[in-house]
Coordinates of C-alpha atoms in Angstrom, one line a residue:
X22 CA 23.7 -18.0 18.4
X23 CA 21.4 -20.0 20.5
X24 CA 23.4 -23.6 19.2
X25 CA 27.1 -21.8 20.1
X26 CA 25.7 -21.3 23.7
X27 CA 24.2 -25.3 23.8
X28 CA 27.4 -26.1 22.5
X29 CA 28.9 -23.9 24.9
X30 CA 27.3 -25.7 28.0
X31 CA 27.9 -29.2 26.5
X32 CA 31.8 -29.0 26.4
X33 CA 32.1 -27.4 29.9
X34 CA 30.0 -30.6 31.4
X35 CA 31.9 -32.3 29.6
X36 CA 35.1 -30.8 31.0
X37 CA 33.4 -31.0 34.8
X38 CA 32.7 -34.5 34.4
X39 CA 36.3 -35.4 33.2
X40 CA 37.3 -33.2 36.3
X41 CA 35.4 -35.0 38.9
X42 CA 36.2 -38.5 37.8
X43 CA 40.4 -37.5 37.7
X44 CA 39.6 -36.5 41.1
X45 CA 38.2 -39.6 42.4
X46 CA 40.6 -41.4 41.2
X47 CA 39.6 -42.8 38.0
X48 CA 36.8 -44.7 39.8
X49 CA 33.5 -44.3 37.7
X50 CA 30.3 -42.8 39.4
X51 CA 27.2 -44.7 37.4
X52 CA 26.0 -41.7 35.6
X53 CA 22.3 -40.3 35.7
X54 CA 20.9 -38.4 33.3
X55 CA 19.5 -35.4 34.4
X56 CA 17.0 -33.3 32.2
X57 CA 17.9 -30.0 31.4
X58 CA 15.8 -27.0 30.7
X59 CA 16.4 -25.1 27.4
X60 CA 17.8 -21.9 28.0
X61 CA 16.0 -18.9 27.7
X62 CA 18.9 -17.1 25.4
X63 CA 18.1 -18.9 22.9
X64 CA 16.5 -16.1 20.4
X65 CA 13.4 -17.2 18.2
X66 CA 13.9 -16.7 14.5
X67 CA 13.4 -13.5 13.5
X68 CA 11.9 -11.8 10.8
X69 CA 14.1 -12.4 7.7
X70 CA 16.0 -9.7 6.5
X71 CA 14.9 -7.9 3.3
X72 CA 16.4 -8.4 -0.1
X73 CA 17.7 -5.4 -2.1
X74 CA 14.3 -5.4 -4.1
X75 CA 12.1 -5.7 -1.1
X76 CA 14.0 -2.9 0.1
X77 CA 13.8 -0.8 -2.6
X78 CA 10.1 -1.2 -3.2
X79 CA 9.4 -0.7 0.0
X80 CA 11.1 2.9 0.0
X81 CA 9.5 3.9 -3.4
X82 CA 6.3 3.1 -1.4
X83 CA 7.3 5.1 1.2
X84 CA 8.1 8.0 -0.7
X85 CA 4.3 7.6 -2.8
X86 CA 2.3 7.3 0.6
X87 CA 4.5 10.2 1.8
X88 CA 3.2 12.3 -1.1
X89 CA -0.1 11.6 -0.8
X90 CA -0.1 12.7 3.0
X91 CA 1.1 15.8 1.6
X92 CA -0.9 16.4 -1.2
X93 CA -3.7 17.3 0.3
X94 CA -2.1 20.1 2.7
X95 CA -3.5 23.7 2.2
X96 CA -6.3 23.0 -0.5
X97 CA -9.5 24.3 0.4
X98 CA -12.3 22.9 -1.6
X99 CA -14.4 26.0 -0.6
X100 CA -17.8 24.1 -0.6
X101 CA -17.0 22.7 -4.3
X102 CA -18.9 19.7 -4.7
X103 CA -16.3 18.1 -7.1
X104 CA -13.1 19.0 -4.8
X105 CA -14.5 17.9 -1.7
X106 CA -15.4 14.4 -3.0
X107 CA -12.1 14.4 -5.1
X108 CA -10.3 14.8 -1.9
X109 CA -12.2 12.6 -0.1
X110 CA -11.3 9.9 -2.1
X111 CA -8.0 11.1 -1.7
X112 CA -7.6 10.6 1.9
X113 CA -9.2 7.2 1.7
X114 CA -6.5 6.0 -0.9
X115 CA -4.0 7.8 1.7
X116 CA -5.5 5.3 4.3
X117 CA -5.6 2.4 2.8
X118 CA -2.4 2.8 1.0
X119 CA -0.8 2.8 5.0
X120 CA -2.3 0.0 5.8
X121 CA -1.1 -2.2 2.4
X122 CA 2.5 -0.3 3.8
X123 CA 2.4 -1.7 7.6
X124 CA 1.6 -5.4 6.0
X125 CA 4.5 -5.5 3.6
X126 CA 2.4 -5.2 0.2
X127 CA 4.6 -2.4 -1.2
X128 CA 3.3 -2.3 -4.3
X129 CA -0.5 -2.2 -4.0
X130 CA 0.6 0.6 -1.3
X131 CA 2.4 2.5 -4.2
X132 CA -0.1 2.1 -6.7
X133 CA -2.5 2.9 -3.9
X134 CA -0.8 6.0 -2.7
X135 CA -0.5 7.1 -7.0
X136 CA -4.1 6.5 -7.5
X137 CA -4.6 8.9 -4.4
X138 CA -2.6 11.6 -6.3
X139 CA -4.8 11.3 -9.0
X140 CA -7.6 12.4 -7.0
X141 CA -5.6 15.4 -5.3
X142 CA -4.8 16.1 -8.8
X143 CA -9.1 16.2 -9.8
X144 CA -9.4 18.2 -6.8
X145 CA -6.7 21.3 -7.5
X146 CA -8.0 20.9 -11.2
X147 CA -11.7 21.4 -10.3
X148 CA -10.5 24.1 -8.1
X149 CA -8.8 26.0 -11.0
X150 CA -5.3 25.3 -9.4
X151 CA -2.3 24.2 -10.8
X152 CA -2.8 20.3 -10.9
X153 CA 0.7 19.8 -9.6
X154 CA 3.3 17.6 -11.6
X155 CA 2.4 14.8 -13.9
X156 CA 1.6 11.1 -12.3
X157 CA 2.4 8.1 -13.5
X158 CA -0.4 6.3 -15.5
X159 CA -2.6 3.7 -13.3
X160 CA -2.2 1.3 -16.4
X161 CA -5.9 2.1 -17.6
X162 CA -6.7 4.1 -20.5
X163 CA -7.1 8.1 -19.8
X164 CA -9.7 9.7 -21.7
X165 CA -8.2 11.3 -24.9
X166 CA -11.4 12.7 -26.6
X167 CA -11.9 16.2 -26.2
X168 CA -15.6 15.3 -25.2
X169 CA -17.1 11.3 -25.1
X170 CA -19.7 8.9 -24.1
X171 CA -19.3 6.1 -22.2
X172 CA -21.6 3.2 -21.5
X173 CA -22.0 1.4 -18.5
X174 CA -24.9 -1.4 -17.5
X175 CA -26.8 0.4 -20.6
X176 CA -26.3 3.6 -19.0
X177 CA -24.3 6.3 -21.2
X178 CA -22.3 9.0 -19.3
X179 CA -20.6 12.1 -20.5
X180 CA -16.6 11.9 -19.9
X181 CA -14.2 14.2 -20.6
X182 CA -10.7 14.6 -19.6
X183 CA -11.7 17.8 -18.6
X184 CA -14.1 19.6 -15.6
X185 CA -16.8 21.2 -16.9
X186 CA -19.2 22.5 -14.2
X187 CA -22.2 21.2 -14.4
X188 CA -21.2 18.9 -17.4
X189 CA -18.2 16.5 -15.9
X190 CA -17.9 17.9 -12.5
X191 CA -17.0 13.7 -11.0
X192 CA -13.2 12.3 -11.1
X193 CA -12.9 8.7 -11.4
X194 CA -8.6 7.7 -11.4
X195 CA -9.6 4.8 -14.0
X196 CA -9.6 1.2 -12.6
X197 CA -11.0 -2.1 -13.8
X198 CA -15.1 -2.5 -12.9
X199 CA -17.0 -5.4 -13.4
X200 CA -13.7 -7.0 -15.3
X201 CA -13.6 -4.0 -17.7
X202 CA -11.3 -1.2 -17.8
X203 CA -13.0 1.8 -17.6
X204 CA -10.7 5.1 -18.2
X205 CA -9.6 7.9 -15.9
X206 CA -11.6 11.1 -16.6
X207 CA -13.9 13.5 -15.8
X208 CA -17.6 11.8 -15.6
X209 CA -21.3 13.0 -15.3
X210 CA -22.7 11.5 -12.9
X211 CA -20.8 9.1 -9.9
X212 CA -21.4 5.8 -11.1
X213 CA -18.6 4.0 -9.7
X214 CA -20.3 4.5 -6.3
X215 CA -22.7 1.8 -6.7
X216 CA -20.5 -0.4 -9.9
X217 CA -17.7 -0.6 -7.2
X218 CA -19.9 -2.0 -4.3
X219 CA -21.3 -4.2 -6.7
X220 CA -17.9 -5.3 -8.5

């Protein structure tokens, strides 16, 4: 747009100055230059437009963070120890998964927004609820003993893929700590608290 209007402007001076000297009778004026100002019209580049796949990913995105905002709505964890820090971790994937939306990372904010689903998941199951439809996997392994031991920095922990009160009562979604996967499940203790700071 902006080079049609400085095109624009050049072939009417150019037309003026053919006018003026036909009127003068063919006699040539010596010509000055004169500087002129760039027009404000002309638009900056803006941002480029998205391709298809952008596109796409970004709505699938959308729709994860969307269902995570959700998720959460009318669960009460009722003083549940378990619940309350499952949903906790819930609304912090929820927040973080908007953010990685607003800059354009549409996948971290989808995987983001599914590992917060996870957690509203741990919370309706510690709850006794219905834990809601089935996720997609977070591409680590889920826990698929009926009852396990982990080991962590020489620690063992108890991990199930089950709550037990006062056995497994923690969620952990599953992720990669200290550069090894460590699975989704129910845990004894919180150890990723201080293995994730650390990490």
């Amino acid at each position: 747009m902006g080079y049609v209007v400085l095109a624009l402007l050049l072939i009417v001076g150019a037309a003026a100055a053919v006018a003026v000297q036909r009127r003068q009778g063919g006699r040539a004026e010596p010509v000055v230059p004169v500087a002129v100002p760039l027009s404000p019209a002309i638009p900056e580049p803006g941002p480029r437009p998205e391709s298809e796949s952008e596109s796409g990913a970004r709505v699938e995105a959308e729709r994860w963070v969307e269902r995570l905002g959700a998720g959460p709505a009318g669960i009460d964890a009722a003083g549940d120890k378990a619940a309350v820090q499952a949903l906790a971790d819930a609304t912090e994937r929820y927040r973080a998964a908007k953010e990685e939306l607003a800059a354009g990372r549409y996948d971290t904010a989808a995987r983001t927004a599914v590992e917060g689903l996870h957690y509203v998941r741990a919370a309706r199951t510690a709850l006794r609820l219905d834990p809601g439809p089935v996720l997609p996997g977070l591409g680590t392994p889920a826990v698929t003993a009926r009852d396990g031991r982990v080991i962590l920095d020489e620690r063992t922990y108890t991990v199930s893929n089950r709550w037990r009160d006062g056995v497994t009562p923690y969620y952990y979604a599953g992720g990669i700590v200290a550069g090894r996967r460590v699975p989704g499940g129910w845990y004894s203790s919180p150890w990723w608290n201080p293995a994730l700071a650390v990490a």
